PDB file of C-alpha atoms and ligand atoms in Angstrom:
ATOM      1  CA  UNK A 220      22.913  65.720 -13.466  1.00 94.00           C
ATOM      2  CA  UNK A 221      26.991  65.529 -13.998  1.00 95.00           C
ATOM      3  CA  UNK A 222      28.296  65.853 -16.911  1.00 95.00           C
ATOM      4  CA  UNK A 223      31.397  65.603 -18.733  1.00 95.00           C
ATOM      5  CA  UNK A 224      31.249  65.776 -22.673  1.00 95.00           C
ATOM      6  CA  UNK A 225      34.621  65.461 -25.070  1.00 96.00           C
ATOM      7  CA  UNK A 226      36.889  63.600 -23.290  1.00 97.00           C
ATOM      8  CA  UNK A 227      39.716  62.846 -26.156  1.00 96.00           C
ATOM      9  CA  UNK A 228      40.210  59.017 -26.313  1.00 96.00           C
ATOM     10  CA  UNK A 229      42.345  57.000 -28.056  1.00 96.00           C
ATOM     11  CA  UNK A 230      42.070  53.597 -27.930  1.00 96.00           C
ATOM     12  CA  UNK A 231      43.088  50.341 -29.898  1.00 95.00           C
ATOM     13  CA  UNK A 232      40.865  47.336 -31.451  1.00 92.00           C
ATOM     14  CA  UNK A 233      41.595  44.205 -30.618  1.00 92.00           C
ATOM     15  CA  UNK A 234      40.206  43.050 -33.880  1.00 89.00           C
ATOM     16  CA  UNK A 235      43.007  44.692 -36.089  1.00 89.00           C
ATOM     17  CA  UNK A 236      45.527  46.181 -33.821  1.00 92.00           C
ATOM     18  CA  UNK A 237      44.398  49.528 -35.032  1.00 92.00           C
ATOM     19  CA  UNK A 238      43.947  52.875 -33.413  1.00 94.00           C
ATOM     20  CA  UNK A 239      40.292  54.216 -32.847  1.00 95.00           C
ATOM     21  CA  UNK A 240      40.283  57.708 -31.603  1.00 96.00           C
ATOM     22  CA  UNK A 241      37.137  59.913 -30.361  1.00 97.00           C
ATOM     23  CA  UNK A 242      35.223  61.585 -27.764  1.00 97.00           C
ATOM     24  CA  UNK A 243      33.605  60.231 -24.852  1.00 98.00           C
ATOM     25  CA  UNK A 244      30.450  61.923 -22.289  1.00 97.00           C
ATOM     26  CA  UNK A 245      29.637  60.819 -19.290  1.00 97.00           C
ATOM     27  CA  UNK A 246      27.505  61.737 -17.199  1.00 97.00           C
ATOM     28  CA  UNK A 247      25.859  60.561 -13.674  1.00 97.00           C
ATOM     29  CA  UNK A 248      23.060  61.112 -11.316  1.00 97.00           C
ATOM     30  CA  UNK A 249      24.612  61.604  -7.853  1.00 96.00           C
ATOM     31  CA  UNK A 250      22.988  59.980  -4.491  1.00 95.00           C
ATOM     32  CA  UNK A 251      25.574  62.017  -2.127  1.00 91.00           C
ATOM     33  CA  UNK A 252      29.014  60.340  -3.255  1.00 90.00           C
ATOM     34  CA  UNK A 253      30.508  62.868  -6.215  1.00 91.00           C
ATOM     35  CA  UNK A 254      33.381  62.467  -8.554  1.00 92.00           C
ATOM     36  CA  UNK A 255      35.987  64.853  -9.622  1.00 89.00           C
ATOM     37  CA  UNK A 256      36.214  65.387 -13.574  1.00 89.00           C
ATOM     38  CA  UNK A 257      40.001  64.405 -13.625  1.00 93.00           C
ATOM     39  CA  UNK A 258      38.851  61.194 -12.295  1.00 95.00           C
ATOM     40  CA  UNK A 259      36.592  60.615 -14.446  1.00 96.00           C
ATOM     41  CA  UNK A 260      39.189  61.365 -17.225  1.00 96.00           C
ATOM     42  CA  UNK A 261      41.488  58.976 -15.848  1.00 96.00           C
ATOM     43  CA  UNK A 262      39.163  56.365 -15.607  1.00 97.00           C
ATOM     44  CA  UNK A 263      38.153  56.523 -19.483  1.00 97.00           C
ATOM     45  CA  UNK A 264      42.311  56.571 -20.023  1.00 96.00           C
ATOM     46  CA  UNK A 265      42.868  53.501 -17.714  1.00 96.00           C
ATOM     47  CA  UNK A 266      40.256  51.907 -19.622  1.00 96.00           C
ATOM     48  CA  UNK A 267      40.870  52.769 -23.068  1.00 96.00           C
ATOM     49  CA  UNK A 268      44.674  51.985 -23.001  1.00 93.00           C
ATOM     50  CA  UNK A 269      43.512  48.425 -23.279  1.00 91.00           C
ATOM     51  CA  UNK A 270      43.635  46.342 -26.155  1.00 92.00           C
ATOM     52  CA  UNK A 271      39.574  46.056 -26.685  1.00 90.00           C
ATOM     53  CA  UNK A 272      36.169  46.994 -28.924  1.00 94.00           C
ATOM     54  CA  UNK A 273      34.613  50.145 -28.113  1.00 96.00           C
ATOM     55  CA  UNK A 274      31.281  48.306 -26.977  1.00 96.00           C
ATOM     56  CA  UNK A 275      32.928  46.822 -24.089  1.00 96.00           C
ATOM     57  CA  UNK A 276      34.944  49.960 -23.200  1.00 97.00           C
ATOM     58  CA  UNK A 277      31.565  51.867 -23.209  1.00 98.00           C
ATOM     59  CA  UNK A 278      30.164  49.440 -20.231  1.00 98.00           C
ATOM     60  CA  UNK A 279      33.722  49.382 -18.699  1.00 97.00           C
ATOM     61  CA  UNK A 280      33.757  53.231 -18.100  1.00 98.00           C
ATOM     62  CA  UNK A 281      29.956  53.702 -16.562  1.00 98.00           C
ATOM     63  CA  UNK A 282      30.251  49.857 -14.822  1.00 98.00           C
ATOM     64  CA  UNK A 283      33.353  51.768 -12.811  1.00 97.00           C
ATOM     65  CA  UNK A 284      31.621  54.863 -12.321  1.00 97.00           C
ATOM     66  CA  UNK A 285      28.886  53.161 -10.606  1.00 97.00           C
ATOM     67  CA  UNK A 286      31.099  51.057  -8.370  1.00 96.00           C
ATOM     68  CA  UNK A 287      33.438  54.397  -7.276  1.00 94.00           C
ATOM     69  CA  UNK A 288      30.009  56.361  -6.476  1.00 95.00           C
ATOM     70  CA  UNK A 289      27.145  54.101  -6.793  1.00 96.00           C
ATOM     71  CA  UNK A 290      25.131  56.784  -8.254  1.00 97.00           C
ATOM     72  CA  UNK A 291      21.576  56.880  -9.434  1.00 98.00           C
ATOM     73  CA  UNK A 292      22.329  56.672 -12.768  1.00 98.00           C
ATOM     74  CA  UNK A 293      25.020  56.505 -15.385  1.00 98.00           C
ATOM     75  CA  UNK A 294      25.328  57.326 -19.099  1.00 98.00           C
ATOM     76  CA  UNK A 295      28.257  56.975 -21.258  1.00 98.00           C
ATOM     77  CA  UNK A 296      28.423  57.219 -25.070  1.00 98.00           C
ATOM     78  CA  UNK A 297      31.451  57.227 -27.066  1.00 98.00           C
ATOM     79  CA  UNK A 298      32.232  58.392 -30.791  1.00 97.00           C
ATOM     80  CA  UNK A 299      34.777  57.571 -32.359  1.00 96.00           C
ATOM     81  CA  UNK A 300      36.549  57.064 -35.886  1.00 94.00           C
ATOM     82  CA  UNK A 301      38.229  53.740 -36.562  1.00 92.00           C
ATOM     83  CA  UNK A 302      41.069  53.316 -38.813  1.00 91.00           C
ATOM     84  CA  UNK A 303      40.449  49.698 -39.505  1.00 87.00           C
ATOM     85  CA  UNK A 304      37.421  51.311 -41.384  1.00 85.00           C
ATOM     86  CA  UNK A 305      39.377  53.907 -43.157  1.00 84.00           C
ATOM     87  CA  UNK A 306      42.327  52.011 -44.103  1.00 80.00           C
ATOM     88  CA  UNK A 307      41.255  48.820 -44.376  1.00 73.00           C
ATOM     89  CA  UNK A 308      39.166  46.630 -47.104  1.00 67.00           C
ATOM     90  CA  UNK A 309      35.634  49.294 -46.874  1.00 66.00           C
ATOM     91  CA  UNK A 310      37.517  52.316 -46.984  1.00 67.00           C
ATOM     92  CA  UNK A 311      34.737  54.161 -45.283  1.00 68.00           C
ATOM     93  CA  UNK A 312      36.574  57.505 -44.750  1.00 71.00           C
ATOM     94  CA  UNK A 313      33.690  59.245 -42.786  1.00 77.00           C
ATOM     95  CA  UNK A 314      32.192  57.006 -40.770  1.00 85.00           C
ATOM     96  CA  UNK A 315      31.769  57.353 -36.834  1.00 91.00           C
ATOM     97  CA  UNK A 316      30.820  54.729 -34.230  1.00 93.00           C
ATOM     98  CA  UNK A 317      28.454  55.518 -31.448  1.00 95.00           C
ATOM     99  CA  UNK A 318      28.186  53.453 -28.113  1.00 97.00           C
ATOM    100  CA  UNK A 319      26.456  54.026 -25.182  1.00 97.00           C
ATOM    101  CA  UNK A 320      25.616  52.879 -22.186  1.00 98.00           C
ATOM    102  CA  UNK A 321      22.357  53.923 -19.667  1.00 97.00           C
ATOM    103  CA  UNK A 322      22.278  52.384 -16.175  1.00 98.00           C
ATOM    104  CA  UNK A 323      19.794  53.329 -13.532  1.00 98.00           C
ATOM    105  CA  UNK A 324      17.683  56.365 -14.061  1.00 98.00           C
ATOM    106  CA  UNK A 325      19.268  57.104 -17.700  1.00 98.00           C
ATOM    107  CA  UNK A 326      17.572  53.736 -18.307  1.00 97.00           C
ATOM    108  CA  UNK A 327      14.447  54.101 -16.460  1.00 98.00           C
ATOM    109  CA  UNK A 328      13.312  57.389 -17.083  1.00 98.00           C
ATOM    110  CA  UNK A 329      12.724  58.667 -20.650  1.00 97.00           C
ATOM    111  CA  UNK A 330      12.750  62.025 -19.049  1.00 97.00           C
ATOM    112  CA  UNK A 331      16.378  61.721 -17.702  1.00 97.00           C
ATOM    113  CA  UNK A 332      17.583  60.306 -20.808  1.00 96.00           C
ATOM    114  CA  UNK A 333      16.464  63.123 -23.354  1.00 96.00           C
ATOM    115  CA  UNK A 334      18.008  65.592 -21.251  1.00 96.00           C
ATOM    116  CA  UNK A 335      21.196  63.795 -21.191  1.00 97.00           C
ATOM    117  CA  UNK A 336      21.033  63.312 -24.638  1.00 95.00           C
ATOM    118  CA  UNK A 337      20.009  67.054 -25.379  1.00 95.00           C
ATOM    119  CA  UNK A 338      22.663  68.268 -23.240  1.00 93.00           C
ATOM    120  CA  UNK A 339      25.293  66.107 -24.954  1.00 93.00           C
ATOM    121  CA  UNK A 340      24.539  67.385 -28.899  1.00 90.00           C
ATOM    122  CA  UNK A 341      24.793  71.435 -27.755  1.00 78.00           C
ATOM    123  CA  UNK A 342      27.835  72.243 -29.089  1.00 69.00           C
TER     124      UNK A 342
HETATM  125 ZN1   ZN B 205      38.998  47.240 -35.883  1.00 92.10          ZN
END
């Protein structure tokens, strides 16, 4: 398994016109074909400099990473603070969203999936 925790991203929603800014993790399965981690980086930038919601961005990333390398498997999950929850209406000044995304054998296998997710909380 790749992986590729705590890439900074900043973002806007298309909701409100407002910044969200986070961390994303990826991480793939590779079947021969491997990508380097500055591409990877640059394809969470291309996508998050769009105006969009972080649920769509989320499929966006591991959708391309499984068209550049067609790997087994791909897992994304993104966290990230919105200001249209902090400054807004709610005022929520702590709150965090969490996305993510499991194609292929992040999806099928339990097994695959706890690692990922085990490997993505050690700090
Ligand atoms: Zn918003």
């Amino acid at each position: 398994m790749v992986i590729v925790k705590d890439i900074e991203l900043y973002s806007l929603c298309e909701h409100h016109i407002l910044p969200f800014i986070g961390r994303a993790h990826v991480a793939y399965l590779p079947r021969g074909k491997v990508i380097g981690l500055s591409k990877i980086a640059r394809i969470v930038d291309m996508y998050a400099r769009r105006l969009q919601i972080q649920e769509n961005l989320t499929v966006q990333i591991a959708d391309a990473i499984s068209e550049v390398i067609q790997p087994a498997g791909v897992a994304v999950t993104i966290e990230a603070e919105h200001l249209c929850m902090k400054m807004r209406g709610v005022e929520k000044q702590n709150s965090t969203m969490k996305t993510s995304v499991m194609l292929g054998t992040f999806r099928e296998s339990q097994a695959t999936r706890m690692e990922y997710l085990q490997l993505i909380a050690d700090r």
